[in-house]
Amino acid sequence: MSTSTVLERTAPLYAKVRSVIPPIEWPVFADDIEAILALKRERDAVILAHNYMTPEIFHCVADIVGDSLALAREAMKVDAKVIVLAGVHFMAETAKMLNPRKTVLIPDVEAGCSLASSITAADVRLMRARYPGVPVVTYVNSTADVKAESDICCTSGNALKIVESLGVPEVIMLPDEFLAQNIAKQTKVKIIAWAGHCEVHERFTAAEVRTLRADHPGVVILAHPECPPEVVAEADYAGSTADMLAYVGREQPKRVVLLTECSMADNISVHHPNVDFVRPCNLCPHMKRITLPKIRRALETMTHEVTIDPALAVRARMSVERMLAVK
Ligand code: 13P
Ligand code: SF4
């Protein structure tokens, strides 16, 4: 297909993202987008994309977008034969364990997560030995092996509800220390944490928040709960990426800062042209490994397929399903 035909066919998609993608960059994306849309039909595939994907992925090729919780819920319902997970490895593993008959592809196997790599299954067993009888609540940002050793999972969108649903005085919460500390401030349940951190959110500081307020009077500051507690304390609101999106939609702040990964503000701003997004953000090097050419290649070659040992998958799935059952 000629370049001008591709540009003509993708023009309605460009109209959606023109505020965040300069016209000079679009021809580079358009060819891959056109190819990916055709490959999805050919392979009977759907693309699930996390909120941190870049706008050309998020707005132009994804079928389902959302935070970790929404992606897990939606993965269970997928009817198509193939799921391409535009996100990091633990998200693809979660999709596979929840919908094991589907072929789940991740466009780059190196798309990891500093939280997931901060803890092993053996570490969880050691924590259990140290705190006998204390239930283990594991953040979904973890490997299938770690989920398999846990009692229940949580995400940033439901962590408080999950901790309180257990009806116990004490829980072990792994592996995000800051999420655990932020939840501990909202509950009477005693929380034993692990020292894992998100390399994106740990870099925000309380001093940075104060400078933002001084430089942008009236700005509303939203923080992800993976940020350090002193950052969350200085913010106006803390919530998952889906909670931030809902907050902006509901409150329509004149000016807002999202203390999270950079693509978040780009993706939301497309729908809220009247909101001024101040953008002090941090890039996630793992999320940024997922690109249009890699999604295209994944569908062309049907790689990289995510597999989990079936016995392990059953145990890991139980932790995720217990989470999804909490209303
Ligand atoms: P949520 O989208 O669930 O808030 O997660 C943020 C994150 O860091 C995922 O890796
Ligand atoms: Fe992991 Fe943080 Fe990147 Fe999310 S943003 S994938 S938690 S390193």
CSV table of C-alpha atoms and ligand atoms in Angstrom, one decimal:
chain,number,residue,atom,x,y,z
A,1,MET,CA,0.0,0.0,0.0
A,2,SER,CA,1.4,3.4,-0.9
A,3,THR,CA,2.3,5.9,1.9
A,4,SER,CA,-0.4,8.3,0.9
A,5,THR,CA,-3.1,5.6,1.0
A,6,VAL,CA,-1.9,4.6,4.5
A,7,LEU,CA,-1.9,8.2,5.6
A,8,GLU,CA,-5.4,8.6,4.2
A,9,ARG,CA,-6.7,5.5,5.9
A,10,THR,CA,-5.2,6.3,9.3
A,11,ALA,CA,-6.3,10.0,9.2
A,12,PRO,CA,-9.3,9.4,11.6
A,13,LEU,CA,-6.9,7.8,14.1
A,14,TYR,CA,-4.4,10.7,13.8
A,15,ALA,CA,-7.3,13.1,14.5
A,16,LYS,CA,-7.6,11.4,18.0
A,17,VAL,CA,-3.9,11.9,18.9
A,18,ARG,CA,-2.9,15.1,17.1
A,19,SER,CA,-2.6,17.0,20.4
A,20,VAL,CA,0.1,14.6,21.6
A,21,ILE,CA,1.8,13.4,18.4
A,22,PRO,CA,3.4,16.0,16.1
A,23,PRO,CA,2.4,15.6,12.4
A,24,ILE,CA,6.1,14.9,11.5
A,25,GLU,CA,6.1,11.7,13.6
A,26,TRP,CA,2.8,10.3,12.3
A,27,PRO,CA,4.0,8.7,9.0
A,28,VAL,CA,6.4,6.6,11.1
A,29,PHE,CA,3.5,5.2,13.1
A,30,ALA,CA,0.9,5.0,10.4
A,31,ASP,CA,2.4,2.1,8.5
A,32,ASP,CA,2.7,-0.1,11.6
A,33,ILE,CA,-0.8,0.9,12.8
A,34,GLU,CA,-2.3,-0.1,9.5
A,35,ALA,CA,-0.4,-3.5,9.5
A,36,ILE,CA,-1.4,-4.2,13.2
A,37,LEU,CA,-5.1,-3.5,12.6
A,38,ALA,CA,-5.0,-6.0,9.7
A,39,LEU,CA,-3.0,-8.6,11.6
A,40,LYS,CA,-5.4,-8.4,14.5
A,41,ARG,CA,-8.2,-9.5,12.2
A,42,GLU,CA,-6.1,-12.2,10.5
A,43,ARG,CA,-5.0,-13.7,13.8
A,44,ASP,CA,-8.2,-13.2,15.8
A,45,ALA,CA,-6.3,-11.2,18.3
A,46,VAL,CA,-7.1,-8.4,20.8
A,47,ILE,CA,-4.6,-6.0,22.3
A,48,LEU,CA,-4.9,-5.2,26.0
A,49,ALA,CA,-2.9,-2.1,26.8
A,50,HIS,CA,-1.9,-0.6,30.2
A,51,ASN,CA,-2.4,3.1,30.8
A,52,TYR,CA,1.4,3.7,30.5
A,53,MET,CA,1.5,2.7,26.9
A,54,THR,CA,2.4,5.6,24.5
A,55,PRO,CA,-0.5,7.3,22.8
A,56,GLU,CA,-0.1,5.7,19.4
A,57,ILE,CA,-0.5,2.3,21.1
A,58,PHE,CA,-3.1,3.3,23.7
A,59,HIS,CA,-5.4,5.3,21.3
A,60,CYS,CA,-4.7,3.7,17.9
A,61,VAL,CA,-4.3,-0.1,18.2
A,62,ALA,CA,-5.5,-1.2,21.7
A,63,ASP,CA,-8.9,-2.9,22.1
A,64,ILE,CA,-9.0,-2.7,25.8
A,65,VAL,CA,-7.1,-0.2,28.0
A,66,GLY,CA,-6.9,0.2,31.7
A,67,ASP,CA,-5.0,-0.2,35.0
A,68,SER,CA,-3.7,-3.5,36.3
A,69,LEU,CA,-7.1,-4.4,37.8
A,70,ALA,CA,-9.1,-3.7,34.7
A,71,LEU,CA,-6.7,-5.6,32.5
A,72,ALA,CA,-6.9,-8.6,34.8
A,73,ARG,CA,-10.7,-8.5,34.8
A,74,GLU,CA,-10.9,-8.0,31.0
A,75,ALA,CA,-8.4,-10.7,30.2
A,76,MET,CA,-10.8,-13.3,31.7
A,77,LYS,CA,-13.5,-12.3,29.3
A,78,VAL,CA,-11.5,-12.3,26.1
A,79,ASP,CA,-13.1,-14.5,23.4
A,80,ALA,CA,-10.6,-14.0,20.7
A,81,LYS,CA,-7.9,-16.6,20.2
A,82,VAL,CA,-4.9,-14.4,20.9
A,83,ILE,CA,-4.2,-11.8,23.5
A,84,VAL,CA,-1.3,-9.3,22.9
A,85,LEU,CA,-0.4,-7.8,26.2
A,86,ALA,CA,0.9,-4.3,25.7
A,87,GLY,CA,2.3,-3.9,29.2
A,88,VAL,CA,4.9,-5.6,31.3
A,89,HIS,CA,5.6,-9.3,31.8
A,90,PHE,CA,3.6,-9.8,35.1
A,91,MET,CA,0.5,-8.5,33.3
A,92,ALA,CA,0.9,-11.0,30.5
A,93,GLU,CA,1.4,-13.8,33.0
A,94,THR,CA,-1.8,-12.7,34.9
A,95,ALA,CA,-3.8,-12.7,31.6
A,96,LYS,CA,-2.5,-16.2,30.8
A,97,MET,CA,-3.3,-17.6,34.2
A,98,LEU,CA,-6.9,-16.1,34.1
A,99,ASN,CA,-7.6,-17.3,30.5
A,100,PRO,CA,-5.2,-20.3,30.0
A,101,ARG,CA,-6.7,-21.5,26.7
A,102,LYS,CA,-5.7,-18.3,24.9
A,103,THR,CA,-2.4,-17.7,23.3
A,104,VAL,CA,-0.9,-14.7,25.2
A,105,LEU,CA,1.9,-12.8,23.5
A,106,ILE,CA,4.2,-10.1,25.0
A,107,PRO,CA,6.0,-8.0,22.4
A,108,ASP,CA,9.2,-7.8,24.4
A,109,VAL,CA,10.1,-10.5,27.0
A,110,GLU,CA,12.5,-8.1,28.7
A,111,ALA,CA,9.6,-5.8,29.8
A,112,GLY,CA,9.9,-6.5,33.5
A,113,CYS,CA,9.2,-4.5,36.7
A,114,SER,CA,11.5,-3.5,39.6
A,115,LEU,CA,8.8,-4.6,42.0
A,116,ALA,CA,8.3,-8.0,40.5
A,117,SER,CA,12.0,-8.7,40.5
A,118,SER,CA,12.5,-7.6,44.1
A,119,ILE,CA,11.1,-10.8,45.6
A,120,THR,CA,11.2,-14.6,44.9
A,121,ALA,CA,9.0,-17.5,46.0
A,122,ALA,CA,11.7,-18.5,48.5
A,123,ASP,CA,11.5,-15.0,50.1
A,124,VAL,CA,7.7,-15.4,50.5
A,125,ARG,CA,8.3,-18.8,52.2
A,126,LEU,CA,10.8,-17.2,54.6
A,127,MET,CA,8.3,-14.4,55.5
A,128,ARG,CA,5.7,-17.1,56.3
A,129,ALA,CA,8.2,-18.9,58.5
A,130,ARG,CA,9.0,-15.7,60.3
A,131,TYR,CA,5.4,-14.7,60.8
A,132,PRO,CA,3.5,-18.0,61.1
A,133,GLY,CA,-0.3,-17.8,60.4
A,134,VAL,CA,-0.1,-14.2,59.0
A,135,PRO,CA,-1.8,-14.0,55.6
A,136,VAL,CA,0.2,-12.9,52.6
A,137,VAL,CA,-1.3,-10.2,50.4
A,138,THR,CA,0.7,-9.8,47.2
A,139,TYR,CA,0.6,-6.9,44.8
A,140,VAL,CA,-0.1,-8.1,41.2
A,141,ASN,CA,3.2,-6.6,40.3
A,142,SER,CA,4.8,-9.9,41.0
A,143,THR,CA,5.8,-13.1,39.2
A,144,ALA,CA,3.5,-16.2,39.0
A,145,ASP,CA,5.8,-18.1,41.4
A,146,VAL,CA,5.3,-15.4,44.0
A,147,LYS,CA,1.6,-15.2,43.5
A,148,ALA,CA,1.5,-19.0,43.9
A,149,GLU,CA,3.0,-18.7,47.4
A,150,SER,CA,0.4,-16.0,48.4
A,151,ASP,CA,-3.0,-16.1,49.9
A,152,ILE,CA,-4.5,-13.3,47.9
A,153,CYS,CA,-3.5,-10.6,45.4
A,154,CYS,CA,-4.2,-6.9,45.3
A,155,THR,CA,-3.7,-4.0,43.0
A,156,SER,CA,-3.3,-0.3,43.7
A,157,GLY,CA,-7.0,0.1,42.9
A,158,ASN,CA,-8.2,-2.3,45.6
A,159,ALA,CA,-5.4,-2.8,48.2
A,160,LEU,CA,-7.2,-1.3,51.2
A,161,LYS,CA,-10.4,-3.3,50.5
A,162,ILE,CA,-8.4,-6.5,50.1
A,163,VAL,CA,-6.4,-6.0,53.3
A,164,GLU,CA,-9.6,-5.2,55.3
A,165,SER,CA,-11.6,-8.1,53.6
A,166,LEU,CA,-9.4,-10.7,55.4
A,167,GLY,CA,-10.8,-9.7,58.9
A,168,VAL,CA,-7.4,-10.3,60.6
A,169,PRO,CA,-5.4,-7.9,62.8
A,170,GLU,CA,-2.1,-8.4,60.8
A,171,VAL,CA,-1.1,-9.1,57.2
A,172,ILE,CA,2.1,-9.4,55.3
A,173,MET,CA,2.0,-7.1,52.2
A,174,LEU,CA,4.5,-7.8,49.4
A,175,PRO,CA,6.5,-6.5,47.6
A,176,ASP,CA,5.9,-2.7,47.5
A,177,GLU,CA,7.0,-1.1,50.7
A,178,PHE,CA,5.5,2.3,49.9
A,179,LEU,CA,2.1,0.9,48.8
A,180,ALA,CA,2.1,-1.0,52.1
A,181,GLN,CA,3.0,2.1,54.1
A,182,ASN,CA,0.4,4.2,52.3
A,183,ILE,CA,-2.3,1.5,53.0
A,184,ALA,CA,-1.1,1.2,56.7
A,185,LYS,CA,-2.1,4.9,57.2
A,186,GLN,CA,-5.7,4.1,56.2
A,187,THR,CA,-6.4,1.0,58.3
A,188,LYS,CA,-6.1,-0.5,61.8
A,189,VAL,CA,-4.7,-3.7,60.3
A,190,LYS,CA,-1.0,-4.0,61.1
A,191,ILE,CA,1.0,-4.3,57.9
A,192,ILE,CA,4.3,-6.1,57.6
A,193,ALA,CA,6.1,-4.9,54.4
A,194,TRP,CA,8.8,-6.0,52.1
A,195,ALA,CA,11.4,-3.6,50.8
A,196,GLY,CA,10.6,-3.6,47.1
A,197,HIS,CA,10.1,-0.3,45.2
A,198,CYS,CA,8.8,0.9,41.9
A,199,GLU,CA,11.8,2.5,40.2
A,200,VAL,CA,9.5,5.1,38.5
A,201,HIS,CA,7.5,6.2,41.6
A,202,GLU,CA,10.2,6.0,44.2
A,203,ARG,CA,12.0,9.0,42.5
A,204,PHE,CA,9.3,11.5,43.3
A,205,THR,CA,10.1,13.6,46.3
A,206,ALA,CA,8.0,15.8,48.8
A,207,ALA,CA,10.3,18.7,47.9
A,208,GLU,CA,9.4,18.4,44.3
A,209,VAL,CA,5.7,18.4,45.2
A,210,ARG,CA,6.2,21.6,47.2
A,211,THR,CA,8.0,23.2,44.3
A,212,LEU,CA,5.2,22.3,41.9
A,213,ARG,CA,2.7,24.0,44.2
A,214,ALA,CA,4.8,27.1,44.4
A,215,ASP,CA,5.4,27.3,40.7
A,216,HIS,CA,1.8,26.5,39.6
A,217,PRO,CA,-0.6,28.1,42.0
A,218,GLY,CA,-3.9,26.2,42.4
A,219,VAL,CA,-2.6,23.0,40.8
A,220,VAL,CA,-4.2,19.8,41.9
A,221,ILE,CA,-1.7,17.0,42.6
A,222,LEU,CA,-2.5,13.3,42.1
A,223,ALA,CA,-0.1,10.7,43.2
A,224,HIS,CA,0.2,7.0,42.6
A,225,PRO,CA,0.3,5.0,45.8
A,226,GLU,CA,3.6,3.4,44.7
A,227,CYS,CA,5.1,6.9,45.6
A,228,PRO,CA,6.8,7.3,49.0
A,229,PRO,CA,4.4,8.1,51.8
A,230,GLU,CA,5.8,11.7,52.2
A,231,VAL,CA,4.9,12.4,48.6
A,232,VAL,CA,1.4,11.0,49.0
A,233,ALA,CA,1.0,13.1,52.1
A,234,GLU,CA,1.8,16.3,50.1
A,235,ALA,CA,-0.6,15.3,47.3
A,236,ASP,CA,-4.3,16.1,47.1
A,237,TYR,CA,-5.3,12.6,46.1
A,238,ALA,CA,-3.7,9.2,45.7
A,239,GLY,CA,-5.0,6.4,43.5
A,240,SER,CA,-4.3,3.8,40.8
A,241,THR,CA,-3.9,5.0,37.2
A,242,ALA,CA,-7.6,4.3,36.7
A,243,ASP,CA,-8.5,6.3,39.8
A,244,MET,CA,-6.5,9.2,38.5
A,245,LEU,CA,-8.2,9.1,35.2
A,246,ALA,CA,-11.6,9.0,36.9
A,247,TYR,CA,-10.6,11.9,39.2
A,248,VAL,CA,-9.7,14.1,36.2
A,249,GLY,CA,-12.9,13.1,34.4
A,250,ARG,CA,-15.1,13.8,37.4
A,251,GLU,CA,-13.5,17.0,38.9
A,252,GLN,CA,-12.2,18.6,35.7
A,253,PRO,CA,-9.4,20.4,37.6
A,254,LYS,CA,-8.1,23.5,35.7
A,255,ARG,CA,-4.5,22.4,36.2
A,256,VAL,CA,-3.3,19.0,37.3
A,257,VAL,CA,-0.1,17.1,38.0
A,258,LEU,CA,0.0,13.3,37.8
A,259,LEU,CA,2.9,11.9,39.8
A,260,THR,CA,3.3,8.8,37.8
A,261,GLU,CA,4.6,7.5,34.4
A,262,CYS,CA,4.9,10.0,31.6
A,263,SER,CA,2.4,8.4,29.1
A,264,MET,CA,-0.4,8.7,31.6
A,265,ALA,CA,-0.9,12.5,31.2
A,266,ASP,CA,-0.5,12.2,27.4
A,267,ASN,CA,-3.2,9.6,27.2
A,268,ILE,CA,-5.7,11.4,29.5
A,269,SER,CA,-5.1,14.8,28.0
A,270,VAL,CA,-6.5,13.6,24.6
A,271,HIS,CA,-9.9,13.4,26.2
A,272,HIS,CA,-9.6,16.5,28.4
A,273,PRO,CA,-8.4,19.4,26.2
A,274,ASN,CA,-9.6,22.0,28.9
A,275,VAL,CA,-7.4,20.6,31.6
A,276,ASP,CA,-3.9,21.9,31.8
A,277,PHE,CA,-1.5,19.0,32.5
A,278,VAL,CA,1.8,20.0,34.2
A,279,ARG,CA,4.1,17.2,33.3
A,280,PRO,CA,6.9,16.3,35.7
A,281,CYS,CA,6.9,12.6,35.1
A,282,ASN,CA,9.2,9.6,35.2
A,283,LEU,CA,9.5,7.1,32.3
A,284,CYS,CA,9.2,3.4,33.0
A,285,PRO,CA,12.0,1.7,31.0
A,286,HIS,CA,10.1,-1.6,31.0
A,287,MET,CA,6.8,-0.2,29.7
A,288,LYS,CA,8.7,1.8,27.1
A,289,ARG,CA,10.1,-1.5,25.6
A,290,ILE,CA,6.7,-2.0,24.1
A,291,THR,CA,6.5,-0.3,20.7
A,292,LEU,CA,4.4,-0.5,17.6
A,293,PRO,CA,7.1,-2.3,15.6
A,294,LYS,CA,7.4,-4.9,18.4
A,295,ILE,CA,3.6,-5.4,18.5
A,296,ARG,CA,3.6,-5.8,14.8
A,297,ARG,CA,6.3,-8.4,14.9
A,298,ALA,CA,4.6,-10.2,17.8
A,299,LEU,CA,1.5,-10.7,15.6
A,300,GLU,CA,3.5,-11.5,12.5
A,301,THR,CA,5.6,-14.2,14.2
A,302,MET,CA,3.3,-15.1,17.0
A,303,THR,CA,6.0,-14.4,19.6
A,304,HIS,CA,6.8,-14.2,22.4
A,305,GLU,CA,4.3,-16.6,23.8
A,306,VAL,CA,3.8,-16.5,27.6
A,307,THR,CA,3.5,-19.9,29.2
A,308,ILE,CA,3.2,-20.9,32.9
A,309,ASP,CA,3.7,-24.3,34.4
A,310,PRO,CA,0.1,-25.6,34.7
A,311,ALA,CA,0.4,-26.7,38.4
A,312,LEU,CA,2.0,-23.3,39.3
A,313,ALA,CA,-0.6,-21.5,37.3
A,314,VAL,CA,-3.5,-23.1,39.3
A,315,ARG,CA,-2.0,-21.9,42.6
A,316,ALA,CA,-1.2,-18.4,41.3
A,317,ARG,CA,-4.6,-18.1,39.7
A,318,MET,CA,-6.2,-18.8,43.1
A,319,SER,CA,-4.6,-15.7,44.6
A,320,VAL,CA,-5.8,-13.6,41.7
A,321,GLU,CA,-9.3,-15.1,41.8
A,322,ARG,CA,-9.7,-14.5,45.5
A,323,MET,CA,-8.9,-10.9,44.8
A,324,LEU,CA,-11.4,-10.6,42.0
A,325,ALA,CA,-14.1,-12.2,44.2
A,326,VAL,CA,-13.8,-9.4,46.8
A,327,LYS,CA,-16.6,-6.9,46.0
B,1,13P,P1,-2.0,0.6,38.1
B,1,13P,O1,-2.3,0.9,36.7
B,1,13P,O2,-2.7,-0.7,38.5
B,1,13P,O3,-2.3,1.7,39.0
B,1,13P,O4,-0.5,0.2,38.2
B,1,13P,C1,0.5,1.1,38.0
B,1,13P,C2,1.8,0.4,37.7
B,1,13P,O5,2.8,0.8,38.0
B,1,13P,C3,1.7,-0.8,36.8
B,1,13P,O6,3.0,-1.3,36.6
B,2,SF4,FE1,7.0,-1.8,37.6
B,2,SF4,FE2,7.0,0.7,38.3
B,2,SF4,FE3,7.3,0.1,35.7
B,2,SF4,FE4,4.9,-0.2,36.9
B,2,SF4,S1,5.9,1.7,36.5
B,2,SF4,S2,6.0,-1.7,35.6
B,2,SF4,S3,5.5,-0.8,39.0
B,2,SF4,S4,8.7,-0.4,37.4
